[in-house]
Short mmCIF file of C-alpha atoms in Angstrom, two decimals:
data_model
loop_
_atom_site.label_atom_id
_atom_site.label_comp_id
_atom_site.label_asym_id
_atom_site.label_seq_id
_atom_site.Cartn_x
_atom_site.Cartn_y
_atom_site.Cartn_z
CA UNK A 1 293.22 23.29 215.32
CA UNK A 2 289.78 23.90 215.00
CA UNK A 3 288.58 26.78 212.75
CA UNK A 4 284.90 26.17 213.30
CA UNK A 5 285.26 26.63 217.09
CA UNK A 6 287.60 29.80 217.38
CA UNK A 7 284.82 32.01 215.91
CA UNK A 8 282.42 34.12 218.04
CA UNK A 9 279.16 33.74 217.96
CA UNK A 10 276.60 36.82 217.58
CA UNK A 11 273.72 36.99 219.66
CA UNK A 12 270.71 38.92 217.56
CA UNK A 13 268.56 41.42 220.13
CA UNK A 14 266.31 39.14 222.11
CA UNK A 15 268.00 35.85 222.79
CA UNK A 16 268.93 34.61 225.85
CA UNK A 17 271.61 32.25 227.04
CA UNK A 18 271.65 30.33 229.92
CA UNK A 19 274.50 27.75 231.11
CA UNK A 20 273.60 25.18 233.41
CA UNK A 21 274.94 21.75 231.90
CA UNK A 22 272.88 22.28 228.63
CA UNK A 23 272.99 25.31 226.97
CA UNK A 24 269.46 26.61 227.00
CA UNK A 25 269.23 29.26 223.85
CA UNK A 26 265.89 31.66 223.90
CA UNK A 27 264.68 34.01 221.89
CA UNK A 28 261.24 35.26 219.85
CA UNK A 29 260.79 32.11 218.34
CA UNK A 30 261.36 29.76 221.07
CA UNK A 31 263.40 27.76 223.21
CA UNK A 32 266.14 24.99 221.88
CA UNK A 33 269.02 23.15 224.28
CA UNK A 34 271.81 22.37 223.04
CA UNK A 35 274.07 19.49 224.96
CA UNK A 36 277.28 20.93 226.42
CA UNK A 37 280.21 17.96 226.75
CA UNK A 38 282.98 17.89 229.45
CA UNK A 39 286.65 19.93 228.34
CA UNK A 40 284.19 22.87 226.45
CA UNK A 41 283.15 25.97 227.99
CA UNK A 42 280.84 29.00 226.98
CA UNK A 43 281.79 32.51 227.83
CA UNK A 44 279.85 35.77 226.59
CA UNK A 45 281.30 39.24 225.94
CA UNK A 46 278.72 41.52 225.41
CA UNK A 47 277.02 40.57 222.26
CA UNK A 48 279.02 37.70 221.51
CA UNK A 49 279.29 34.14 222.33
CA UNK A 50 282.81 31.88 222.72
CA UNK A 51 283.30 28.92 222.87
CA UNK A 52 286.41 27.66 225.08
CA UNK A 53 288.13 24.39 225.02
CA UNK A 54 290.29 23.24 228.07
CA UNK A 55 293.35 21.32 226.00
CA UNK A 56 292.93 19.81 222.30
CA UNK A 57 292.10 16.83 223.12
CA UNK A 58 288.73 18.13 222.85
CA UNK A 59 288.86 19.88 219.83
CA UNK A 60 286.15 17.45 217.95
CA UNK A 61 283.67 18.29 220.47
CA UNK A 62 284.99 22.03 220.48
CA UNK A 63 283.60 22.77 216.49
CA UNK A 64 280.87 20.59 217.34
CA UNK A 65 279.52 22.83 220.15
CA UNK A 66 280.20 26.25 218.72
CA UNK A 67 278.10 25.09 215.58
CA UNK A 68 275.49 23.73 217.63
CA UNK A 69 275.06 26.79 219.57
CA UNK A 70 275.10 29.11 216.28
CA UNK A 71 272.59 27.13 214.71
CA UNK A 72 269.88 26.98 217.99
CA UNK A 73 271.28 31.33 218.28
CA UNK A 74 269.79 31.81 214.46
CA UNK A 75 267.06 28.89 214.71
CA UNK A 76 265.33 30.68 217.43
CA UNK A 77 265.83 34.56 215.92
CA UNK A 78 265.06 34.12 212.24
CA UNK A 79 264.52 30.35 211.73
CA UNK A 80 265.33 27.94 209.00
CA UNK A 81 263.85 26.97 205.86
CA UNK A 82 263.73 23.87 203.55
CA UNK A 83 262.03 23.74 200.20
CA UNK A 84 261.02 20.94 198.09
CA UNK A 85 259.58 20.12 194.29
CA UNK A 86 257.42 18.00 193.09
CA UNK A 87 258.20 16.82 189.48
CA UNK A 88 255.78 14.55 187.64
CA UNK A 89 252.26 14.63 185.78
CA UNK A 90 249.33 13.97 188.30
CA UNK A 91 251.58 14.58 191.20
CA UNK A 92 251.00 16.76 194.03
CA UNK A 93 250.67 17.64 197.56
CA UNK A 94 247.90 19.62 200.05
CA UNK A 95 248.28 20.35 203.80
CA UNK A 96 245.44 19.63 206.12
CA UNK A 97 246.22 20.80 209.62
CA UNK A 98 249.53 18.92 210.45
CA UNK A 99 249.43 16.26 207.64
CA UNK A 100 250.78 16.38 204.58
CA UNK A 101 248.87 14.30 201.79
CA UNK A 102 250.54 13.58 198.65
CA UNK A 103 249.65 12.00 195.67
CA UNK A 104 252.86 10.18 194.02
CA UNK A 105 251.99 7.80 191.58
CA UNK A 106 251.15 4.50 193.96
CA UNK A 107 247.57 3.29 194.23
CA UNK A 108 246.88 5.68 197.10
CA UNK A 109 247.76 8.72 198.50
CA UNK A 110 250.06 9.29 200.98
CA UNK A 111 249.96 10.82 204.41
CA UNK A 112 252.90 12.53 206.29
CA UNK A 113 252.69 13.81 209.74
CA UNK A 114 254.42 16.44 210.75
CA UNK A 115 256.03 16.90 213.72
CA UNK A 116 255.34 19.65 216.22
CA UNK A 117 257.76 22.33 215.39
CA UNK A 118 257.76 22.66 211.99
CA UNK A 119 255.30 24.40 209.51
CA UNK A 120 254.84 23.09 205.64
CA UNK A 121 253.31 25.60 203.18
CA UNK A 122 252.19 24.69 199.39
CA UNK A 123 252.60 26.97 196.78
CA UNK A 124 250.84 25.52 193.36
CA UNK A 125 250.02 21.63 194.65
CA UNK A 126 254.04 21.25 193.54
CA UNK A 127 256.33 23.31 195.99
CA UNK A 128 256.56 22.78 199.56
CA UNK A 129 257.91 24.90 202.02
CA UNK A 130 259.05 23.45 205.56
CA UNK A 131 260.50 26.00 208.22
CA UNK A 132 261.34 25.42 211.82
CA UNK A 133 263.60 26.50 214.19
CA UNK A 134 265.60 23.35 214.66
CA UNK A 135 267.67 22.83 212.02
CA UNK A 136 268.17 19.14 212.34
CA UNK A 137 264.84 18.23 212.48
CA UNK A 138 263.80 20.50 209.73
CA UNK A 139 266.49 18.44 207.50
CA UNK A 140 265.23 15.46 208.53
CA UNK A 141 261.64 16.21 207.53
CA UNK A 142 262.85 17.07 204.27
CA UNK A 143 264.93 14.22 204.03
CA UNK A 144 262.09 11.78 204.86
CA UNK A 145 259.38 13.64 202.52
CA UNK A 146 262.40 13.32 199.53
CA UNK A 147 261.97 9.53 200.25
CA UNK A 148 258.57 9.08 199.83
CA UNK A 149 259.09 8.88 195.98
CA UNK A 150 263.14 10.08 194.94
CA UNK A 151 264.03 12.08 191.98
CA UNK A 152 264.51 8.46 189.10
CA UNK A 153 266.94 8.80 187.32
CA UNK A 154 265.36 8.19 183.64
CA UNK A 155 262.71 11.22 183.79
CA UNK A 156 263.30 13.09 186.93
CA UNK A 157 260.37 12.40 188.71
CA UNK A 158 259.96 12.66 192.25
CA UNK A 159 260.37 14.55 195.46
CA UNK A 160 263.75 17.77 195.17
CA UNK A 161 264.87 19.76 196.94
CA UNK A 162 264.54 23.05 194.80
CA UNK A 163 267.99 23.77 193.54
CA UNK A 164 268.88 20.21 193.42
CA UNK A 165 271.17 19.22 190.40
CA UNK A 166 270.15 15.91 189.22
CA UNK A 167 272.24 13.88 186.38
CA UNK A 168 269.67 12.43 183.60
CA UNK A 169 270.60 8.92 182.75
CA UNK A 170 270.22 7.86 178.75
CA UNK A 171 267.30 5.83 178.17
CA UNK A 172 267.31 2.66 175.67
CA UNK A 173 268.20 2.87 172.29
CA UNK A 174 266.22 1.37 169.64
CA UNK A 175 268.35 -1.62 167.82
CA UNK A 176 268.65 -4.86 169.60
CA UNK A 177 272.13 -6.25 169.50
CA UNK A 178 272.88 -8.81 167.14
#
């Protein structure tokens, strides 16, 4: 039985639902869709969303929905955010319209693009902030700024998240082995 799909959606003041296929979520931030599959229905009761399934043999798609929808309800009311570190001497990144340049350690800098739809801000060269208001495509961003240059595992250097807990390898040890 799904857990995830049994609880009701709030709708904050200001978004709109409509139900035509797609689910088309709008509110003061924007506009999303989210993709609405056969055997799962959306029914609202006041200020409150539900999400219906017809039998259980769609209750994969029946979570899936219902956290879809919840996540395109807050995305386009307060938004989502993503932040970032940079760790390591010399290392650093500066926005310049919608490209992100960093300097990682390689023999040039780097240049990110970012995709319409999400903002980056830089606080002190060395902590990004992304927001947006989809929340998949926010985590992707992140995910593909992380890999520019990963957190190694010797020092630590690299592209976090902020908050990340990282396990420091031991480095070598002095004496040869004879």
């Amino acid at each position: 039985m799904s857990r995830v799909g049994k609880k009701p959606i709030p709708l904050p003041a200001g978004v709109k639902i409509t139900v035509d296929g797609m689910i088309k979520v709008e509110g003061p931030k924007g506009k999303l869709t989210v993709p609405l599959p056969e055997g799962v229905r959306i029914e609202q009761e006041g200020a409150t969303l539900e999400v219906k399934r017809d039998n259980d043999s769609f209750a994969a798609v029946h979570g899936l929905t219902r956290a879809l929808t919840a996540n395109a309800v807050t995305g386009v009311s307060t938004g989502f955010t993503r932040e970032l570190d940079i760790v390591g001497i010399g290392y650093r990144a500066e926005v310049k319209g919608d490209v992100i340049v960093f300097t990682l350690g390689y023999s040039h800098p780097i240049e990110f693009l970012l995709p319409k739809g999400i903002d980056c801000k830089v606080d002190k060269q060395t902590h990004l902030v992304l927001s947006g208001i989809d929340r998949q495509q926010l985590g992707q961003v992140a995910a593909n700024i992380r890999a520019l240059r990963p957190p190694e595992p010797y020092k630590l250097k690299g592209v976090r998240y902020t908050g990340e807990v990282l396990k420091k390898k031991v480095g070598k040890t002095g004496a040869g082995g004879k």
